Amino acid sequence: MLKRLKVIGITFMLLTLFLASNTTALAKDAIKVIVNTKEVVLDQKLIIKNGRTLMPLRFISEYLGHDVKWDSKKKIVTIAYSDEKSSYKVTLPIGQNKATKTTSSHLDNNSQSDVVYIQSDVPSQIMNGTTIVPLRFVGELLGIDVRWDAQHKDIYVSSLGVNLIPSDFEKDVYDKQLRKVKDFGKPTVNYEKFLALNTDHFNALDLDYLFAKKPSLDLFGAPEAYRDNFNEIIISGPIKPSYLNMMIYKGKDLPILSYPNVTAESTATVKEGMTYDEVVKIFGGPGALSGKGTLREEYKWVSSTVKGEAYITFVKKDSSLYVTPSPYRSYTWENTF
């Protein structure tokens, strides 16, 4: 009987050790963490505990430029950060499931109307000198989007307003090919991609390529605009299968081609039916392509003597470009003081 009890006891101890070893474990090295489209190397490996993936809070906070303070006596982490509208203060006691998030408008008097309590199903804890919390909790504390790409076992963190993971596209569009695209996931459109589009054979996949995201609307029947912090592309008319009406590019990487001949007076001499080459002679040099469609293109010239910009829209005909007739805009002059 005693021998049997010993066997049962040993078995129980081994089972307890086995369960404990599986409750907390280091995440596999293969897991990648991508913050704002860039892969980062964390200062501590991810921890998996009770089925939850825990990540270092200070590292992500400081990587995003937030101010992090640690009160060693009270064991409280305080994080301060701002967005375009407000500033925030996050207070997180270690070992607890609840954090306090206060908006900037009442940071001094802590008005309850602007205090939010954020709950987590796993308490914050310190491991190897670093505060770790669940992925979802990180997103709620810092006001960012944190996503787990279960298909590829990667973590995507974004404070850009757009958070894209490859599996979203692979299952519907590219069948694992999009993951090979170098700049996948970047919300920023760019001029090089804009130039590369073939507007005579246009389809929805071209938009996925240009914006590295799926269109939020069915663009084959509705205008749309894509914006981020720096760039903008405006679809100025409905898109039909294999036909793009017009797309205007306004981005930080649009070439600024400025000439002294670009003035309000010279712009007024541009007439309907003139060729692109004739307009180039008037302004003293080529313009930067800022709009394109199946039937039209728009070019931008900048003045080097006064604060003004000329936009000329051309119609495509017989492999040539001609200044468009009404009702399409043939030119404008903008004083930007």
Short mmCIF file of C-alpha atoms in Angstrom, two decimals:
data_model
loop_
_atom_site.label_atom_id
_atom_site.label_comp_id
_atom_site.label_asym_id
_atom_site.label_seq_id
_atom_site.Cartn_x
_atom_site.Cartn_y
_atom_site.Cartn_z
CA MET A 1 0.00 0.00 0.00
CA LEU A 2 2.80 2.38 0.96
CA LYS A 3 4.64 1.53 -2.23
CA ARG A 4 1.51 2.26 -4.26
CA LEU A 5 1.09 5.64 -2.56
CA LYS A 6 4.69 6.51 -3.36
CA VAL A 7 4.13 5.68 -7.04
CA ILE A 8 1.02 7.85 -7.10
CA GLY A 9 2.88 10.68 -5.38
CA ILE A 10 5.80 10.55 -7.82
CA THR A 11 3.40 10.44 -10.75
CA PHE A 12 1.58 13.50 -9.40
CA MET A 13 4.85 15.40 -8.96
CA LEU A 14 5.97 14.60 -12.49
CA LEU A 15 2.59 15.64 -13.89
CA THR A 16 2.76 18.92 -11.96
CA LEU A 17 6.24 19.66 -13.28
CA PHE A 18 5.11 18.84 -16.81
CA LEU A 19 2.13 21.19 -16.60
CA ALA A 20 4.23 23.94 -15.04
CA SER A 21 6.80 23.65 -17.80
CA ASN A 22 4.06 24.05 -20.37
CA THR A 23 2.36 26.98 -18.60
CA THR A 24 5.26 29.36 -19.16
CA ALA A 25 7.64 28.98 -22.07
CA LEU A 26 9.78 31.06 -24.35
CA ALA A 27 8.20 31.64 -27.73
CA LYS A 28 9.89 30.07 -30.71
CA ASP A 29 12.72 32.07 -32.23
CA ALA A 30 10.91 31.93 -35.60
CA ILE A 31 8.31 34.48 -34.44
CA LYS A 32 8.97 37.85 -36.03
CA VAL A 33 7.83 41.18 -34.61
CA ILE A 34 7.13 43.88 -37.20
CA VAL A 35 6.57 47.39 -35.86
CA ASN A 36 5.32 49.97 -38.37
CA THR A 37 6.38 47.70 -41.26
CA LYS A 38 9.92 47.18 -39.91
CA GLU A 39 11.14 44.00 -38.28
CA VAL A 40 12.59 44.66 -34.83
CA VAL A 41 14.66 42.58 -32.43
CA LEU A 42 13.17 42.66 -28.95
CA ASP A 43 15.39 43.07 -25.91
CA GLN A 44 13.71 39.96 -24.48
CA LYS A 45 12.16 36.97 -26.15
CA LEU A 46 8.41 36.64 -26.22
CA ILE A 47 6.86 34.61 -23.40
CA ILE A 48 3.89 32.27 -23.79
CA LYS A 49 1.93 31.78 -20.58
CA ASN A 50 -1.48 30.15 -20.14
CA GLY A 51 -2.01 30.36 -23.89
CA ARG A 52 -1.23 34.09 -23.98
CA THR A 53 1.74 35.65 -25.78
CA LEU A 54 3.43 38.24 -23.58
CA MET A 55 5.76 40.91 -24.92
CA PRO A 56 8.02 43.57 -23.32
CA LEU A 57 6.05 46.78 -22.80
CA ARG A 58 8.98 49.19 -22.36
CA PHE A 59 10.68 48.15 -25.60
CA ILE A 60 7.59 48.74 -27.77
CA SER A 61 6.74 51.98 -25.95
CA GLU A 62 10.20 53.47 -26.33
CA TYR A 63 10.50 52.25 -29.92
CA LEU A 64 7.39 54.31 -30.71
CA GLY A 65 8.94 57.33 -28.99
CA HIS A 66 6.89 57.22 -25.78
CA ASP A 67 8.19 58.34 -22.39
CA VAL A 68 8.42 55.42 -19.93
CA LYS A 69 9.08 55.78 -16.20
CA TRP A 70 9.46 53.11 -13.50
CA ASP A 71 8.68 53.61 -9.83
CA SER A 72 10.73 50.87 -8.14
CA LYS A 73 9.19 51.48 -4.71
CA LYS A 74 5.55 51.34 -5.77
CA LYS A 75 6.31 48.99 -8.68
CA ILE A 76 4.32 51.08 -11.14
CA VAL A 77 5.04 51.72 -14.82
CA THR A 78 3.98 55.10 -16.22
CA ILE A 79 3.86 55.77 -19.96
CA ALA A 80 3.19 59.16 -21.55
CA TYR A 81 2.47 59.63 -25.25
CA SER A 82 0.51 61.82 -27.65
CA ASP A 83 -1.33 61.58 -30.93
CA GLU A 84 -2.72 64.29 -33.20
CA LYS A 85 -5.65 65.01 -30.90
CA SER A 86 -4.63 64.30 -27.32
CA SER A 87 -1.95 63.29 -24.87
CA TYR A 88 -2.28 60.23 -22.68
CA LYS A 89 -0.91 58.95 -19.39
CA VAL A 90 -0.95 55.23 -18.68
CA THR A 91 -0.43 53.90 -15.15
CA LEU A 92 0.20 50.17 -14.80
CA PRO A 93 0.80 48.56 -11.36
CA ILE A 94 2.86 45.38 -11.64
CA GLY A 95 1.04 42.20 -10.66
CA GLN A 96 -2.41 43.61 -11.38
CA ASN A 97 -4.89 43.04 -14.19
CA LYS A 98 -6.00 46.67 -14.51
CA ALA A 99 -4.30 49.81 -15.84
CA THR A 100 -5.47 53.43 -15.79
CA LYS A 101 -5.43 55.59 -18.94
CA THR A 102 -6.07 59.34 -18.59
CA THR A 103 -6.50 61.87 -21.38
CA SER A 104 -4.49 65.10 -21.49
CA SER A 105 -7.45 67.42 -20.94
CA HIS A 106 -7.70 66.37 -17.29
CA LEU A 107 -4.26 65.12 -16.39
CA ASP A 108 -4.03 67.66 -13.57
CA ASN A 109 -7.31 67.02 -11.78
CA ASN A 110 -7.93 63.43 -12.92
CA SER A 111 -11.55 63.99 -13.79
CA GLN A 112 -13.25 60.59 -13.82
CA SER A 113 -14.99 61.39 -17.12
CA ASP A 114 -11.64 61.17 -18.89
CA VAL A 115 -10.20 58.17 -17.04
CA VAL A 116 -10.44 54.76 -18.64
CA TYR A 117 -9.68 51.51 -16.84
CA ILE A 118 -8.25 48.83 -19.10
CA GLN A 119 -8.62 45.23 -18.00
CA SER A 120 -6.36 42.31 -18.90
CA ASP A 121 -6.96 38.61 -18.38
CA VAL A 122 -3.28 38.14 -17.45
CA PRO A 123 -1.61 40.30 -14.76
CA SER A 124 1.38 42.42 -15.71
CA GLN A 125 4.60 40.89 -14.43
CA ILE A 126 8.34 41.36 -14.41
CA MET A 127 10.59 38.76 -16.00
CA ASN A 128 14.34 39.22 -16.31
CA GLY A 129 13.93 42.82 -15.22
CA THR A 130 11.38 43.63 -17.94
CA THR A 131 7.63 44.27 -17.67
CA ILE A 132 5.71 41.92 -19.94
CA VAL A 133 2.01 42.05 -20.81
CA PRO A 134 -0.31 40.31 -23.33
CA LEU A 135 -0.33 41.47 -26.95
CA ARG A 136 -3.90 42.78 -26.85
CA PHE A 137 -3.17 44.68 -23.65
CA VAL A 138 -0.22 46.44 -25.33
CA GLY A 139 -2.52 47.67 -28.09
CA GLU A 140 -5.14 49.01 -25.68
CA LEU A 141 -2.60 50.72 -23.43
CA LEU A 142 -0.73 52.46 -26.25
CA GLY A 143 -3.65 53.06 -28.62
CA ILE A 144 -2.08 50.98 -31.39
CA ASP A 145 -3.09 47.95 -33.42
CA VAL A 146 -1.40 44.67 -32.48
CA ARG A 147 -2.20 41.64 -34.60
CA TRP A 148 -1.12 38.02 -34.58
CA ASP A 149 -0.63 36.44 -38.00
CA ALA A 150 -1.52 32.87 -37.06
CA GLN A 151 -0.66 31.55 -40.50
CA HIS A 152 2.97 32.66 -40.36
CA LYS A 153 3.38 32.97 -36.57
CA ASP A 154 4.39 36.64 -36.78
CA ILE A 155 3.30 39.70 -34.78
CA TYR A 156 2.41 42.98 -36.49
CA VAL A 157 2.34 46.22 -34.47
CA SER A 158 1.24 49.50 -36.04
CA SER A 159 0.69 53.07 -34.88
CA LEU A 160 0.11 54.25 -38.47
CA GLY A 161 -3.63 53.67 -38.58
CA VAL A 162 -3.15 50.76 -40.98
CA ASN A 163 -1.93 47.34 -39.91
CA LEU A 164 -1.49 44.78 -42.64
CA ILE A 165 -0.59 41.12 -42.28
CA PRO A 166 0.33 38.87 -45.22
CA SER A 167 -2.24 36.16 -44.51
CA ASP A 168 -5.07 38.66 -45.04
CA PHE A 169 -4.04 38.93 -48.67
CA GLU A 170 -2.66 35.48 -49.35
CA LYS A 171 -5.95 33.72 -48.72
CA ASP A 172 -7.89 35.95 -51.14
CA VAL A 173 -5.52 37.57 -53.60
CA TYR A 174 -1.92 36.56 -53.99
CA ASP A 175 -1.83 33.02 -52.63
CA LYS A 176 1.39 33.53 -50.64
CA GLN A 177 3.14 35.56 -53.33
CA LEU A 178 2.51 38.96 -51.73
CA ARG A 179 4.67 37.99 -48.77
CA LYS A 180 7.65 38.18 -51.12
CA VAL A 181 6.98 41.83 -52.00
CA LYS A 182 9.73 43.89 -50.36
CA ASP A 183 7.60 46.78 -49.16
CA PHE A 184 4.45 44.83 -48.34
CA GLY A 185 2.41 46.35 -45.57
CA LYS A 186 3.51 49.93 -46.03
CA PRO A 187 0.49 52.23 -46.10
CA THR A 188 2.53 54.82 -47.98
CA VAL A 189 1.94 54.98 -51.71
CA ASN A 190 4.94 56.06 -53.75
CA TYR A 191 5.69 57.81 -57.00
CA GLU A 192 7.66 54.91 -58.46
CA LYS A 193 4.69 52.57 -58.10
CA PHE A 194 2.41 55.26 -59.48
CA LEU A 195 4.52 55.50 -62.65
CA ALA A 196 4.63 51.72 -63.03
CA LEU A 197 0.85 51.29 -63.33
CA ASN A 198 -0.47 50.42 -66.74
CA THR A 199 -3.74 52.33 -66.85
CA ASP A 200 -4.77 50.76 -70.14
CA HIS A 201 -4.98 47.34 -68.51
CA PHE A 202 -6.10 48.22 -65.02
CA ASN A 203 -7.70 45.99 -62.40
CA ALA A 204 -8.19 45.71 -58.66
CA LEU A 205 -4.88 43.90 -58.15
CA ASP A 206 -3.09 47.01 -59.40
CA LEU A 207 -4.56 48.93 -56.46
CA ASP A 208 -3.37 46.22 -54.06
CA TYR A 209 0.10 46.68 -55.52
CA LEU A 210 0.02 50.46 -55.42
CA PHE A 211 -1.27 50.81 -51.87
CA ALA A 212 -0.13 47.47 -50.38
CA LYS A 213 -3.68 47.07 -49.11
CA LYS A 214 -7.11 46.12 -50.35
CA PRO A 215 -9.37 48.99 -51.43
CA SER A 216 -11.85 49.90 -48.70
CA LEU A 217 -14.55 50.44 -51.30
CA ASP A 218 -15.53 48.89 -54.59
CA LEU A 219 -13.63 51.33 -56.78
CA PHE A 220 -15.23 50.01 -59.94
CA GLY A 221 -18.16 52.24 -59.18
CA ALA A 222 -17.11 54.90 -56.66
CA PRO A 223 -14.43 57.57 -56.27
CA GLU A 224 -11.92 57.05 -53.49
CA ALA A 225 -8.89 58.68 -51.89
CA TYR A 226 -5.92 57.05 -50.20
CA ARG A 227 -4.02 59.08 -47.64
CA ASP A 228 -1.31 58.59 -45.08
CA ASN A 229 0.86 61.05 -43.16
CA PHE A 230 2.72 62.23 -46.25
CA ASN A 231 1.06 61.16 -49.49
CA GLU A 232 -2.31 61.13 -51.15
CA ILE A 233 -3.78 59.53 -54.23
CA ILE A 234 -7.23 60.54 -55.40
CA ILE A 235 -9.30 58.45 -57.78
CA SER A 236 -11.15 61.24 -59.56
CA GLY A 237 -13.70 59.13 -61.39
CA PRO A 238 -15.25 55.66 -61.48
CA ILE A 239 -13.05 52.73 -62.44
CA LYS A 240 -14.29 50.28 -65.02
CA PRO A 241 -12.79 46.89 -65.85
CA SER A 242 -9.52 47.51 -67.72
CA TYR A 243 -10.15 51.23 -67.61
CA LEU A 244 -8.94 53.88 -65.15
CA ASN A 245 -10.61 57.27 -65.49
CA MET A 246 -8.09 59.46 -63.63
CA MET A 247 -5.84 59.18 -60.61
CA ILE A 248 -4.11 62.22 -59.06
CA TYR A 249 -0.90 61.77 -57.08
CA LYS A 250 0.09 64.20 -54.30
CA GLY A 251 3.11 62.90 -52.46
CA LYS A 252 6.31 63.99 -50.78
CA ASP A 253 8.35 62.13 -53.41
CA LEU A 254 6.66 63.82 -56.38
CA PRO A 255 9.53 65.50 -58.28
CA ILE A 256 9.61 69.29 -57.92
CA LEU A 257 10.57 70.57 -61.35
CA SER A 258 10.78 74.37 -61.07
CA TYR A 259 11.51 76.92 -63.78
CA PRO A 260 11.66 80.75 -63.85
CA ASN A 261 9.31 80.82 -66.85
CA VAL A 262 6.47 79.34 -64.81
CA THR A 263 4.32 82.37 -63.97
CA ALA A 264 0.64 83.20 -63.94
CA GLU A 265 1.13 85.09 -67.23
CA SER A 266 2.89 82.21 -69.04
CA THR A 267 0.33 79.72 -67.70
CA ALA A 268 -2.45 81.85 -69.21
CA THR A 269 -0.89 81.42 -72.66
CA VAL A 270 -1.46 77.66 -72.55
CA LYS A 271 -4.38 76.98 -74.86
CA GLU A 272 -6.60 74.03 -75.62
CA GLY A 273 -5.09 71.71 -78.24
CA MET A 274 -1.45 72.58 -77.57
CA THR A 275 0.88 69.59 -77.43
CA TYR A 276 2.90 68.62 -74.39
CA ASP A 277 6.11 69.64 -76.19
CA GLU A 278 4.69 73.11 -76.84
CA VAL A 279 3.85 73.53 -73.17
CA VAL A 280 7.37 72.39 -72.25
CA LYS A 281 8.77 75.21 -74.42
CA ILE A 282 6.53 77.76 -72.69
CA PHE A 283 7.62 76.71 -69.21
CA GLY A 284 11.24 76.02 -70.07
CA GLY A 285 11.33 72.33 -69.14
CA PRO A 286 9.33 69.11 -68.61
CA GLY A 287 6.71 68.77 -65.91
CA ALA A 288 6.30 66.09 -63.25
CA LEU A 289 3.57 63.53 -63.95
CA SER A 290 0.98 64.01 -61.19
CA GLY A 291 -2.10 62.40 -62.70
CA LYS A 292 -2.78 59.53 -65.06
CA GLY A 293 -5.68 57.64 -66.55
CA THR A 294 -6.55 55.60 -69.59
CA LEU A 295 -7.34 58.74 -71.63
CA ARG A 296 -5.61 61.61 -69.80
CA GLU A 297 -2.46 62.65 -67.97
CA GLU A 298 -1.74 65.63 -65.73
CA TYR A 299 1.62 67.36 -65.28
CA LYS A 300 2.80 69.79 -62.65
CA TRP A 301 5.21 72.71 -63.08
CA VAL A 302 6.53 74.79 -60.18
CA SER A 303 7.73 78.38 -60.36
CA SER A 304 11.25 79.10 -59.13
CA THR A 305 10.60 82.85 -58.81
CA VAL A 306 7.18 83.09 -57.15
CA LYS A 307 5.06 80.79 -55.00
CA GLY A 308 2.92 79.19 -57.63
CA GLU A 309 2.21 75.89 -59.35
CA ALA A 310 0.73 75.17 -62.76
CA TYR A 311 -1.24 72.00 -63.47
CA ILE A 312 -1.93 71.12 -67.09
CA THR A 313 -4.15 68.20 -68.05
CA PHE A 314 -3.59 66.51 -71.41
CA VAL A 315 -5.68 64.11 -73.41
CA LYS A 316 -3.98 61.09 -75.03
CA LYS A 317 -4.43 60.81 -78.77
CA ASP A 318 -2.36 59.04 -81.40
CA SER A 319 0.60 58.52 -79.03
CA SER A 320 0.66 62.26 -78.27
CA LEU A 321 -0.59 64.52 -75.51
CA TYR A 322 -2.78 67.57 -76.14
CA VAL A 323 -4.12 70.14 -73.65
CA THR A 324 -7.64 69.02 -72.80
CA PRO A 325 -10.76 70.90 -73.88
CA SER A 326 -13.57 71.87 -71.56
CA PRO A 327 -15.13 70.72 -69.31
CA TYR A 328 -11.87 69.18 -68.12
CA ARG A 329 -9.45 71.42 -66.27
CA SER A 330 -6.68 72.50 -68.61
CA TYR A 331 -4.72 74.59 -66.14
CA THR A 332 -4.85 76.27 -62.75
CA TRP A 333 -2.55 78.63 -60.91
CA GLU A 334 -2.28 78.32 -57.16
CA ASN A 335 -0.72 80.99 -54.99
CA THR A 336 0.57 79.22 -51.89
CA PHE A 337 1.51 81.88 -49.37
#
